[in-house]
mmCIF file of N, CA and C in Angstrom:
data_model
loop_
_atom_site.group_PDB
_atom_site.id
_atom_site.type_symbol
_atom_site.label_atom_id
_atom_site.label_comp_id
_atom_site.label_asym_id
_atom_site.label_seq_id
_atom_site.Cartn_x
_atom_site.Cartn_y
_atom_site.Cartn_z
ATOM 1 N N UNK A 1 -2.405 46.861 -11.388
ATOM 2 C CA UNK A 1 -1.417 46.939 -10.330
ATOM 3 C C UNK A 1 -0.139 46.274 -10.792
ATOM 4 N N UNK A 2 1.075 46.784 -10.273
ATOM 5 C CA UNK A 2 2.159 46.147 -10.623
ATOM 6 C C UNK A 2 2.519 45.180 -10.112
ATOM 7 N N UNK A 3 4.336 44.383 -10.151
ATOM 8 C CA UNK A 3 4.718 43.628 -9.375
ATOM 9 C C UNK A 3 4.740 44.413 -8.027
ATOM 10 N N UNK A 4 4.217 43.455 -6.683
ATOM 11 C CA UNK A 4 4.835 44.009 -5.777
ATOM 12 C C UNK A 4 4.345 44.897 -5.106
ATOM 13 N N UNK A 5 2.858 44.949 -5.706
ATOM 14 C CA UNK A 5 1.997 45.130 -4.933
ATOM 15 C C UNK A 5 1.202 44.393 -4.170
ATOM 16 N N UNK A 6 -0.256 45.109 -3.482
ATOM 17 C CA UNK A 6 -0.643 44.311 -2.379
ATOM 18 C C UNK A 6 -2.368 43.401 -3.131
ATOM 19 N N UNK A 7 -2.963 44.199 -4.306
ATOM 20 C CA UNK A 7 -4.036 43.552 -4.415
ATOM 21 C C UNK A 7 -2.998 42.378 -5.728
ATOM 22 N N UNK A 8 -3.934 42.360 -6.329
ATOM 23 C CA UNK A 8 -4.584 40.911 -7.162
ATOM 24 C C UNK A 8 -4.868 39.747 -7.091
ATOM 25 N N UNK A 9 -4.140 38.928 -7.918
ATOM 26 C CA UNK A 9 -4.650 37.546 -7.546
ATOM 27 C C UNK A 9 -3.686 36.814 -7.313
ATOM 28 N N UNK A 10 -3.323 35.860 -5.877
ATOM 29 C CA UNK A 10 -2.237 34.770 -5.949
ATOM 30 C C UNK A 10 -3.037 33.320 -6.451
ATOM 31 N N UNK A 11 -2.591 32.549 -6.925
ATOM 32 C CA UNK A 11 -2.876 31.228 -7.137
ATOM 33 C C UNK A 11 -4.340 31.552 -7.763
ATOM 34 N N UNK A 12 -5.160 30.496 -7.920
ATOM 35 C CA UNK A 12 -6.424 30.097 -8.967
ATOM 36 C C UNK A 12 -7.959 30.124 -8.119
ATOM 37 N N UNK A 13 -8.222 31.165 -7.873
ATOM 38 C CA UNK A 13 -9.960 31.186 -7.201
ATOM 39 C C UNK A 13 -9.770 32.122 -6.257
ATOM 40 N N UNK A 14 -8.490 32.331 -5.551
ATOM 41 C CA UNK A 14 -8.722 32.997 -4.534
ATOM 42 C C UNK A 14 -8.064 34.426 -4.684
ATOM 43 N N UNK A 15 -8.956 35.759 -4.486
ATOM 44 C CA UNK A 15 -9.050 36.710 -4.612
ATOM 45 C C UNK A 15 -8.110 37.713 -3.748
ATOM 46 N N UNK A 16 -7.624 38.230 -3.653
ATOM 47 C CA UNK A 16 -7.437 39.168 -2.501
ATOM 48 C C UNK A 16 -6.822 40.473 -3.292
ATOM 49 N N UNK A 17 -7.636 41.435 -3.171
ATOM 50 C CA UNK A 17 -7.766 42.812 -3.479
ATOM 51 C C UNK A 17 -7.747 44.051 -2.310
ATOM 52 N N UNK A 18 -6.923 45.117 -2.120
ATOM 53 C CA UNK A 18 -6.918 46.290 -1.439
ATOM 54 C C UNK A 18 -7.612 47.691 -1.968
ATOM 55 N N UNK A 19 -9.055 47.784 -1.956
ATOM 56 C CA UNK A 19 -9.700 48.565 -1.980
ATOM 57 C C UNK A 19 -10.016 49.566 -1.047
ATOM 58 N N UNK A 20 -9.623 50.922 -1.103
ATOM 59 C CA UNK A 20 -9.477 52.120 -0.381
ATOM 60 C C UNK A 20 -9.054 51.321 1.341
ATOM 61 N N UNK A 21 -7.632 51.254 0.975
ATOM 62 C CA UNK A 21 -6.396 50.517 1.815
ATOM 63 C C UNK A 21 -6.879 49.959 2.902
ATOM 64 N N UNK A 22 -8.092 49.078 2.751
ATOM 65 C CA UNK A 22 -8.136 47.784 3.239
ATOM 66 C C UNK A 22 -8.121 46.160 2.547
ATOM 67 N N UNK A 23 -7.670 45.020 3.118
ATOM 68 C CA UNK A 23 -7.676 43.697 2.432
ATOM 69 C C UNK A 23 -9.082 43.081 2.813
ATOM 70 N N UNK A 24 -9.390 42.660 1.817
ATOM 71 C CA UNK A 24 -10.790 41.412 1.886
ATOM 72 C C UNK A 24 -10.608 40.172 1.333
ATOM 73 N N UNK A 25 -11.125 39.722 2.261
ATOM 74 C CA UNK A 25 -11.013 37.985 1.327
ATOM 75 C C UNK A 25 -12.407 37.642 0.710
ATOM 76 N N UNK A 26 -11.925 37.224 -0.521
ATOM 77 C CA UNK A 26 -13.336 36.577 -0.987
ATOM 78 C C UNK A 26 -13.309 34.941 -1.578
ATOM 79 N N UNK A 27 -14.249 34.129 -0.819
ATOM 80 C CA UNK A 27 -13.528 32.630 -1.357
ATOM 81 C C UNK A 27 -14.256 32.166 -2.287
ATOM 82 N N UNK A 28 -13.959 31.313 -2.778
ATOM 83 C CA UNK A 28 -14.491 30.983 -3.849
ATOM 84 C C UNK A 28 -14.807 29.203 -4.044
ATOM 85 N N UNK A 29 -14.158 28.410 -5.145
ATOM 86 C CA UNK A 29 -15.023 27.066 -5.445
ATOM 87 C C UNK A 29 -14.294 26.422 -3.846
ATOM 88 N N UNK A 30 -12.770 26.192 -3.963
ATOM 89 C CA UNK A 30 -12.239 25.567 -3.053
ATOM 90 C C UNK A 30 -12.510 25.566 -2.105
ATOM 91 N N UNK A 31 -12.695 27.233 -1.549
ATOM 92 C CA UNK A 31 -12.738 27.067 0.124
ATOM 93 C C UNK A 31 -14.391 26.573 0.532
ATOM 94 N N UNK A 32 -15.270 26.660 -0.877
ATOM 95 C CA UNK A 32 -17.281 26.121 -0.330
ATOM 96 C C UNK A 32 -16.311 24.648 0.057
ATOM 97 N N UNK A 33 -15.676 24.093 -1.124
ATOM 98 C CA UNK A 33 -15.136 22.641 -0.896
ATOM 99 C C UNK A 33 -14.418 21.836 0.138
ATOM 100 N N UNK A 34 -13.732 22.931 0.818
ATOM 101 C CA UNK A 34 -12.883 22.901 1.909
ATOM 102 C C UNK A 34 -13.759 22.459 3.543
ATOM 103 N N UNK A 35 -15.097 23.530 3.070
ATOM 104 C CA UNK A 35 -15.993 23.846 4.139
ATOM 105 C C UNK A 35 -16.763 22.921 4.068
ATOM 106 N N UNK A 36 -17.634 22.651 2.660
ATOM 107 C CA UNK A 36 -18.356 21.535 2.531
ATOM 108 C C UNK A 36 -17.874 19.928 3.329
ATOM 109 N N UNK A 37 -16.627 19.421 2.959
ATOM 110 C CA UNK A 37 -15.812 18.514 3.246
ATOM 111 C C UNK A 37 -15.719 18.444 4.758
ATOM 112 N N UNK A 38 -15.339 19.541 5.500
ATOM 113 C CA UNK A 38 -15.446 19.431 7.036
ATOM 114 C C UNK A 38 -16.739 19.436 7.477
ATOM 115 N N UNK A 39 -17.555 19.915 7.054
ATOM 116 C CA UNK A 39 -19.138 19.617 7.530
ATOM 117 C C UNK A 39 -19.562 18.142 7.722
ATOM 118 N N UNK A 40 -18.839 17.612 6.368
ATOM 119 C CA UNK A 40 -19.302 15.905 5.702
ATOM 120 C C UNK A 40 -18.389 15.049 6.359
ATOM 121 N N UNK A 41 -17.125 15.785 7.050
ATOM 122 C CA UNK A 41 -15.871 14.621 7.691
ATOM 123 C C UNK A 41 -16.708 13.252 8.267
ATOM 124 N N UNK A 42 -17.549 13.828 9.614
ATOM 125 C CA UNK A 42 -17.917 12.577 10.372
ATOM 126 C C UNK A 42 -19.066 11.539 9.717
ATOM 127 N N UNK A 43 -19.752 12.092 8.691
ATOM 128 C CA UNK A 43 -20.407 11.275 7.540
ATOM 129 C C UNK A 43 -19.382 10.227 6.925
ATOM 130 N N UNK A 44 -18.624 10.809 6.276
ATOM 131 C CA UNK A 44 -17.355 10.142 5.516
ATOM 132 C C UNK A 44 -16.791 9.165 6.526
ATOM 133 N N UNK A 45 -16.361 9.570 7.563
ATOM 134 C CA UNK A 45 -15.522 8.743 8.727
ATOM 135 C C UNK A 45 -16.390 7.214 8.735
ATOM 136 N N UNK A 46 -17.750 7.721 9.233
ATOM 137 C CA UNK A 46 -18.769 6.387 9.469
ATOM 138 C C UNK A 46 -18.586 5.650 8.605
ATOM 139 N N UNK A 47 -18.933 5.664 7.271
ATOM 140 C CA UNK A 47 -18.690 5.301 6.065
ATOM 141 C C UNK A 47 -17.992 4.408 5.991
ATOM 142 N N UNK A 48 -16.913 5.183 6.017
ATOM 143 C CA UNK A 48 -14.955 4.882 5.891
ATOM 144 C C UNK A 48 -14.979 3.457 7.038
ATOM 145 N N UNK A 49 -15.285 3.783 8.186
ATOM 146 C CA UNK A 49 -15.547 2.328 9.119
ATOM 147 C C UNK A 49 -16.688 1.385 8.869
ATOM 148 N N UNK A 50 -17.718 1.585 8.300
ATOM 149 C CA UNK A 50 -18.598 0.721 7.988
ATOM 150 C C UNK A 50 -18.334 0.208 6.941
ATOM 151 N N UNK A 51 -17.745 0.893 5.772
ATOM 152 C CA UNK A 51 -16.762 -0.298 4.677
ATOM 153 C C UNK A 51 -16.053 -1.034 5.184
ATOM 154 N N UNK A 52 -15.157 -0.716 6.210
ATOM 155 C CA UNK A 52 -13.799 -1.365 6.548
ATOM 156 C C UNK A 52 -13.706 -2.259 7.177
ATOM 157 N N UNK A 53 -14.724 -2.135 7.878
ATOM 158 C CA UNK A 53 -14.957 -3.364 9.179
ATOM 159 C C UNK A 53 -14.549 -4.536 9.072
ATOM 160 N N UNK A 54 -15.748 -5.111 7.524
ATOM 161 C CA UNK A 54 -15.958 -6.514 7.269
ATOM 162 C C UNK A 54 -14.341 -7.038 6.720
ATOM 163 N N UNK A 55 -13.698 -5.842 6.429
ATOM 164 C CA UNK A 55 -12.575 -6.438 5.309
ATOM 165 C C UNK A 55 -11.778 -6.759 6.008
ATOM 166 N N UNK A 56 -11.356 -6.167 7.309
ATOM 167 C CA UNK A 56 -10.239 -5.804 8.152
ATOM 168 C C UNK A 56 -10.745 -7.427 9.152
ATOM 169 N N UNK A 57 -11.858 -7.473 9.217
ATOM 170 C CA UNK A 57 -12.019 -8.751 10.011
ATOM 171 C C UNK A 57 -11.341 -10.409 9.356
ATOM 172 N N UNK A 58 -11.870 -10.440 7.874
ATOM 173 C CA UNK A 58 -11.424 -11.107 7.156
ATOM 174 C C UNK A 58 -9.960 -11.253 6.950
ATOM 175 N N UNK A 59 -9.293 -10.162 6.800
ATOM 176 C CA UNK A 59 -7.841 -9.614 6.333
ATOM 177 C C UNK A 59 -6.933 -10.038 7.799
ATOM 178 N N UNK A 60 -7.631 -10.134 9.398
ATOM 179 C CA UNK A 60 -6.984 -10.779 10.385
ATOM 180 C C UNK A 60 -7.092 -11.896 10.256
ATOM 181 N N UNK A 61 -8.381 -12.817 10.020
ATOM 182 C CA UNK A 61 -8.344 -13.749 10.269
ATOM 183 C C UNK A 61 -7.680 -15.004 9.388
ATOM 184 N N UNK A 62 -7.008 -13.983 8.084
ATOM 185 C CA UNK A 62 -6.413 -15.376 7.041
ATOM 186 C C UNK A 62 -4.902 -14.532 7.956
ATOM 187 N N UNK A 63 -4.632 -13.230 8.527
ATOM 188 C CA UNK A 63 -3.131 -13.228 8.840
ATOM 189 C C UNK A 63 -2.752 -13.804 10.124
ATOM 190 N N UNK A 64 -3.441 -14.179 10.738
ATOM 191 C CA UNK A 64 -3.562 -14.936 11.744
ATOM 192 C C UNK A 64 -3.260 -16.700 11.572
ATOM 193 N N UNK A 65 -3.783 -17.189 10.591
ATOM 194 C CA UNK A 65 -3.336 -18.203 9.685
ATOM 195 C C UNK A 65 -2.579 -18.464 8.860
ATOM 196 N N UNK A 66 -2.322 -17.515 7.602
ATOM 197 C CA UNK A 66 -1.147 -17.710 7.203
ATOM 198 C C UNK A 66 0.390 -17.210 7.587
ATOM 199 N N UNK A 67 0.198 -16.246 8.193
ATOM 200 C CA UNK A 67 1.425 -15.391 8.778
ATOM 201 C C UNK A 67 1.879 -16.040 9.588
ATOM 202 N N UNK A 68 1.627 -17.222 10.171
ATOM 203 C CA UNK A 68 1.960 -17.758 11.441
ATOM 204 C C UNK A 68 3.652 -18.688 11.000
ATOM 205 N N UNK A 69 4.566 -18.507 11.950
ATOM 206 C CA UNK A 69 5.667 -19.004 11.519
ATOM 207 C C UNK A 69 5.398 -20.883 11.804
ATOM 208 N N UNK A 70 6.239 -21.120 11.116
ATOM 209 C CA UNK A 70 5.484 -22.467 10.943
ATOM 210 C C UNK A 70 6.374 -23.645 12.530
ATOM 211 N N UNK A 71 5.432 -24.161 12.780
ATOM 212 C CA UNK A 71 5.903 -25.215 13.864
ATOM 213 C C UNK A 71 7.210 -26.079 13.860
ATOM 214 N N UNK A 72 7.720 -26.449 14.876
ATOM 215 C CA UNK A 72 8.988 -27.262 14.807
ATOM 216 C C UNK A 72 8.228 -28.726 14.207
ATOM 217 N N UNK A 73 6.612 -29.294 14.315
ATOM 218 C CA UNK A 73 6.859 -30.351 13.493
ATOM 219 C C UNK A 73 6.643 -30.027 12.218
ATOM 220 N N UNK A 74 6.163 -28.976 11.745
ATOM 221 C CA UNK A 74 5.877 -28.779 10.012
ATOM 222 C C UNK A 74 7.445 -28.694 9.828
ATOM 223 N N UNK A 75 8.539 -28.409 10.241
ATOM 224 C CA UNK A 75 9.881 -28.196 9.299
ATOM 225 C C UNK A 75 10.484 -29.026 8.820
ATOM 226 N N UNK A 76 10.216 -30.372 9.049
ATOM 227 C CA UNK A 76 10.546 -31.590 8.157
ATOM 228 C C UNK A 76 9.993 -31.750 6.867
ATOM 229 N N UNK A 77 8.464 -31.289 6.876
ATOM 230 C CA UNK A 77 7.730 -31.634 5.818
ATOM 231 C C UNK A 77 8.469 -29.980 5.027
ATOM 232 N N UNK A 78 8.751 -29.082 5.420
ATOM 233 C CA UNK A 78 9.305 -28.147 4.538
ATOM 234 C C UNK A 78 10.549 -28.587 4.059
ATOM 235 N N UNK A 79 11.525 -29.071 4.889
ATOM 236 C CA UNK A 79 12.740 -29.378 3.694
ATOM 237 C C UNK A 79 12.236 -30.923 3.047
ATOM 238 N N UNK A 80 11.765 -31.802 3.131
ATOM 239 C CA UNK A 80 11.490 -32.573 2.023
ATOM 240 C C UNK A 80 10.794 -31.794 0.935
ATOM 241 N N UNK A 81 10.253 -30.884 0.985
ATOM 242 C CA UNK A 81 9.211 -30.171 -0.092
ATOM 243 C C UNK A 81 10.909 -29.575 -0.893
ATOM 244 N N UNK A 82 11.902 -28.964 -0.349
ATOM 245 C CA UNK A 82 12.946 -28.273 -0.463
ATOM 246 C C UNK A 82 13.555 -29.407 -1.804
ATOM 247 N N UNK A 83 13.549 -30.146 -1.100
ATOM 248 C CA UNK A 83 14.245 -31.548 -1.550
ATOM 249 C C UNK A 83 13.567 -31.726 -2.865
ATOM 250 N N UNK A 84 12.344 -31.711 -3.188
ATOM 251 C CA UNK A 84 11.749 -32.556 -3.657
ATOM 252 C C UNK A 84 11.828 -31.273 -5.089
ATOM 253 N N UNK A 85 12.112 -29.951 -4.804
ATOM 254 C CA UNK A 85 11.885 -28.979 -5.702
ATOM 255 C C UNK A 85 13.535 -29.170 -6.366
ATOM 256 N N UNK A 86 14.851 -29.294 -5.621
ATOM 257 C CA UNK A 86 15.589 -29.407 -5.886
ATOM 258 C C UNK A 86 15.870 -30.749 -6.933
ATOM 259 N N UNK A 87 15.416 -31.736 -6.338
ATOM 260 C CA UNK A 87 15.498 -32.863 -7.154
ATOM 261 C C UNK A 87 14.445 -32.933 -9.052
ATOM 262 N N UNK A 88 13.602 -31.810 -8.281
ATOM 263 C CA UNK A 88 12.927 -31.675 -9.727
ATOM 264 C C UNK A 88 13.974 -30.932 -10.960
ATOM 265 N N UNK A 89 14.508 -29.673 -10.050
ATOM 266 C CA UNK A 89 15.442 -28.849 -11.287
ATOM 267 C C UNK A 89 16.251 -29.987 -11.524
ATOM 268 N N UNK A 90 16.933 -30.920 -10.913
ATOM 269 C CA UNK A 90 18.220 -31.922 -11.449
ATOM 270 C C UNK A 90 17.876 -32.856 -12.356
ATOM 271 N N UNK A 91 16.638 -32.983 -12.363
ATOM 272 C CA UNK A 91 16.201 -34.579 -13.644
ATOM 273 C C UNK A 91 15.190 -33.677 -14.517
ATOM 274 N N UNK A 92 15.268 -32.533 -14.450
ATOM 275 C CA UNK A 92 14.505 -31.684 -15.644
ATOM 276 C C UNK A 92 12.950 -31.916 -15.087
ATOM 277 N N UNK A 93 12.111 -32.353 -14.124
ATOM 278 C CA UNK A 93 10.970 -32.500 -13.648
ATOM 279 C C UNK A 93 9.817 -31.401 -14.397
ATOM 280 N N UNK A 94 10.308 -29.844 -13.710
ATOM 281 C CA UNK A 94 10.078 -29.098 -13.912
ATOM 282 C C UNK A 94 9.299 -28.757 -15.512
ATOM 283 N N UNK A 95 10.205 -29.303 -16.173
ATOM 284 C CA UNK A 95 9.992 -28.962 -17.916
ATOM 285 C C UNK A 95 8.448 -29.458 -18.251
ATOM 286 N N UNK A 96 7.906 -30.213 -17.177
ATOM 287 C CA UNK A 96 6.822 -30.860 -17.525
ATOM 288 C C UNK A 96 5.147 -29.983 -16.400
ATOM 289 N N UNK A 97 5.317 -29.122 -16.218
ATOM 290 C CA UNK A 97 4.234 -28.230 -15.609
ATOM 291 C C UNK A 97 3.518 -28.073 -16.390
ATOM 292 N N UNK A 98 2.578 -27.952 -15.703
ATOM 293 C CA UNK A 98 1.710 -27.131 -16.418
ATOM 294 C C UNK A 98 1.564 -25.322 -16.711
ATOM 295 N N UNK A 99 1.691 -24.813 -17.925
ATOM 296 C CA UNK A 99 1.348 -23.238 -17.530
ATOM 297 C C UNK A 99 0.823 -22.711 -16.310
ATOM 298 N N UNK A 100 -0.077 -23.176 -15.905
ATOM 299 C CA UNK A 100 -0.811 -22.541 -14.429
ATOM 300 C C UNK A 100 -0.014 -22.783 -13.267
ATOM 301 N N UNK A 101 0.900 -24.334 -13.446
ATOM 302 C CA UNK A 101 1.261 -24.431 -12.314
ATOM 303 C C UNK A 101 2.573 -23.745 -12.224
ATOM 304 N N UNK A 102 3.485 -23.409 -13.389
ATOM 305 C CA UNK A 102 4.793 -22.755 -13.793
ATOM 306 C C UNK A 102 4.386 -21.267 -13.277
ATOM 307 N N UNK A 103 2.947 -20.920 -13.504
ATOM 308 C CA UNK A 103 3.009 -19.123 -13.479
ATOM 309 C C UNK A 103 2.790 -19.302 -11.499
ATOM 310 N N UNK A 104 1.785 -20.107 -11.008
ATOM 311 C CA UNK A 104 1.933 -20.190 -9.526
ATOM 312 C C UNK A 104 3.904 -20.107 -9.002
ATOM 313 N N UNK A 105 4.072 -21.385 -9.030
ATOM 314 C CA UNK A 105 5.641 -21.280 -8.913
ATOM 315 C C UNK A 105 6.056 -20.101 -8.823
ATOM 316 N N UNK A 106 6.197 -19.140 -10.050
ATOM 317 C CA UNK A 106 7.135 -17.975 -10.116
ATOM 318 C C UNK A 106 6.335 -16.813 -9.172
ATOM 319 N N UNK A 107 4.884 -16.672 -8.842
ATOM 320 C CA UNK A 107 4.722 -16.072 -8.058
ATOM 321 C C UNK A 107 5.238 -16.034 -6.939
ATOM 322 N N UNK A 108 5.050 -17.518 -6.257
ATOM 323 C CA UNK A 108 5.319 -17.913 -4.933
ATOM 324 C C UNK A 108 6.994 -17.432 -5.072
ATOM 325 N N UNK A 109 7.735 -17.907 -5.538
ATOM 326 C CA UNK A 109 9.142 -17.286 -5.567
ATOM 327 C C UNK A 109 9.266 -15.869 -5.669
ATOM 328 N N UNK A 110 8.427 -15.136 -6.151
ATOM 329 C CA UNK A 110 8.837 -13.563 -6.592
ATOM 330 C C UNK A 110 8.667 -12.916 -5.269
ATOM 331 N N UNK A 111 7.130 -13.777 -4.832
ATOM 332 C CA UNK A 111 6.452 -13.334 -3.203
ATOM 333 C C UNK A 111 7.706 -13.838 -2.321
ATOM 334 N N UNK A 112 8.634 -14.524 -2.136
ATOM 335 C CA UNK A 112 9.926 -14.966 -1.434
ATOM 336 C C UNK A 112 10.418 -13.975 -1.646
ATOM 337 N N UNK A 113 10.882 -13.583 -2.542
ATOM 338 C CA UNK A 113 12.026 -12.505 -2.895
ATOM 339 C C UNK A 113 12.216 -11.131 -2.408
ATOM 340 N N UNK A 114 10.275 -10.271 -2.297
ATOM 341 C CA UNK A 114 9.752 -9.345 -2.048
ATOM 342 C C UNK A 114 10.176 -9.866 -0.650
ATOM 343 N N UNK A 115 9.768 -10.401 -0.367
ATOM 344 C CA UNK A 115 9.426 -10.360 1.463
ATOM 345 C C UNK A 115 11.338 -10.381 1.739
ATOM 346 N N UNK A 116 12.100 -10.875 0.941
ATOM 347 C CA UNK A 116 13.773 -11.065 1.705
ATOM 348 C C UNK A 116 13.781 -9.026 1.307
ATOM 349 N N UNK A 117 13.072 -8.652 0.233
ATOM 350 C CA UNK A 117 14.247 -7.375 0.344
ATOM 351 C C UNK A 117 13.176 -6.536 1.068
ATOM 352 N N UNK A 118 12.358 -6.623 1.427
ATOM 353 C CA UNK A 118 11.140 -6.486 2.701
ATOM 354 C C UNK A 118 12.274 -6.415 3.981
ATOM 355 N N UNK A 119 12.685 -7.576 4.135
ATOM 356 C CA UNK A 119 13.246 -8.047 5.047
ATOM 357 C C UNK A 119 14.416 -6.797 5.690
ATOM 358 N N UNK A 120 15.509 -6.814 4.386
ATOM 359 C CA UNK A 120 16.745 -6.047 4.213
ATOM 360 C C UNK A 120 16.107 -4.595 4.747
ATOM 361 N N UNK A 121 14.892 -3.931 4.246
ATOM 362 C CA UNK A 121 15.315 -2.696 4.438
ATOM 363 C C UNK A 121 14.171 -2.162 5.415
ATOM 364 N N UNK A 122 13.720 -3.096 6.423
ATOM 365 C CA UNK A 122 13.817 -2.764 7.480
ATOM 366 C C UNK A 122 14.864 -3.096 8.422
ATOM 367 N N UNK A 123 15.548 -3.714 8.118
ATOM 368 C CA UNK A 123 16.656 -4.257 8.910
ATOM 369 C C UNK A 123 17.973 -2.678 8.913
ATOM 370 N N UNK A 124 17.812 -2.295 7.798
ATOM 371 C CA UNK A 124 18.467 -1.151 7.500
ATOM 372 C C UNK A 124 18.105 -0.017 8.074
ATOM 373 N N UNK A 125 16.734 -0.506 8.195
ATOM 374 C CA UNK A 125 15.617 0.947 8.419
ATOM 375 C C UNK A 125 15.880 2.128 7.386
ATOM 376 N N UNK A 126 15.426 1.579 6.196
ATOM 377 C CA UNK A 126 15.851 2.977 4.983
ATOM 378 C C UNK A 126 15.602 1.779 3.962
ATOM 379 N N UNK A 127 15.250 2.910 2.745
ATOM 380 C CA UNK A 127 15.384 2.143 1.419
ATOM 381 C C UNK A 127 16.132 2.986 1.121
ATOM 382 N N UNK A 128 17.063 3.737 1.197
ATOM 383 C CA UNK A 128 18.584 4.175 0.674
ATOM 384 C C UNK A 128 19.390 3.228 0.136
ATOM 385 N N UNK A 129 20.063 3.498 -0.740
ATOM 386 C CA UNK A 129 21.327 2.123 -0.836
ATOM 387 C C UNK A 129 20.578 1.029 -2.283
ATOM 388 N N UNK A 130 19.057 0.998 -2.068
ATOM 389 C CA UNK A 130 18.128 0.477 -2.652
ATOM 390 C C UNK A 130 18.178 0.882 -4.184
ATOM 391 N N UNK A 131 18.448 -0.027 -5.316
ATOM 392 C CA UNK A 131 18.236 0.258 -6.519
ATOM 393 C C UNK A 131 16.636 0.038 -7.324
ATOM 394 N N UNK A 132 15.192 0.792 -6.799
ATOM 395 C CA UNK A 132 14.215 0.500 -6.930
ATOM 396 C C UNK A 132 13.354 1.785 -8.074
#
């Protein structure tokens, strides 16, 4: 058959041919897969929630704790901590870490950083503008 006709084949498995000028479908690996898969959905679903449960319980209960904005009396003890990081870069403090504690540090700062441009582009509502 040529271009531009009505049988052969579009795309990879699936058939469609006009034999004495009617169309038939015949399916093949995808659509058993298609079918198989919706048979298995509410199997999968259970699953999908009986993995999730335990994690999602855990995953509230540290965001519930750490996410929490911190109290009007913890903000003293945060800018002395402020203080105390500042006063380290000025007398070279710093130079004396340990590897583990230098690679913590730069996390905790990188995790600051993420969360400010976190911050920005919902504030924007868009990551447009964004060099990422």
């Amino acid at each position: 058959m040529g271009r531009g006709s009505c049988g052969g084949s579009f795309g990879r498995g699936v058939t469609f041919s006009r034999p004495a000028g009617r169309r038939t479908f015949q399916p093949t690996a995808m659509a058993q897969f298609v079918r198989n898969l919706a048979q298995r959905a509410p199997e999968l679903v259970n699953a999908a929630v009986t993995y999730s449960k335990p994690r999602l319980a855990t995953f509230w209960h540290y965001a519930k704790v750490e996410l929490v904005p911190p109290s009007p009396a913890e903000i003293p003890t945060a800018i002395q901590s402020l203080k105390n990081i500042i006063r380290s870069a000025k007398t070279g403090a710093f130079k004396h870490l340990t590897v583990k504690e230098a690679m913590l540090n730069g996390l905790v700062a990188t995790e600051v950083w993420m969360w400010f441009y976190i911050g920005e582009i919902i504030g924007k509502r868009g990551i447009v503008g964004y060099n990422v």
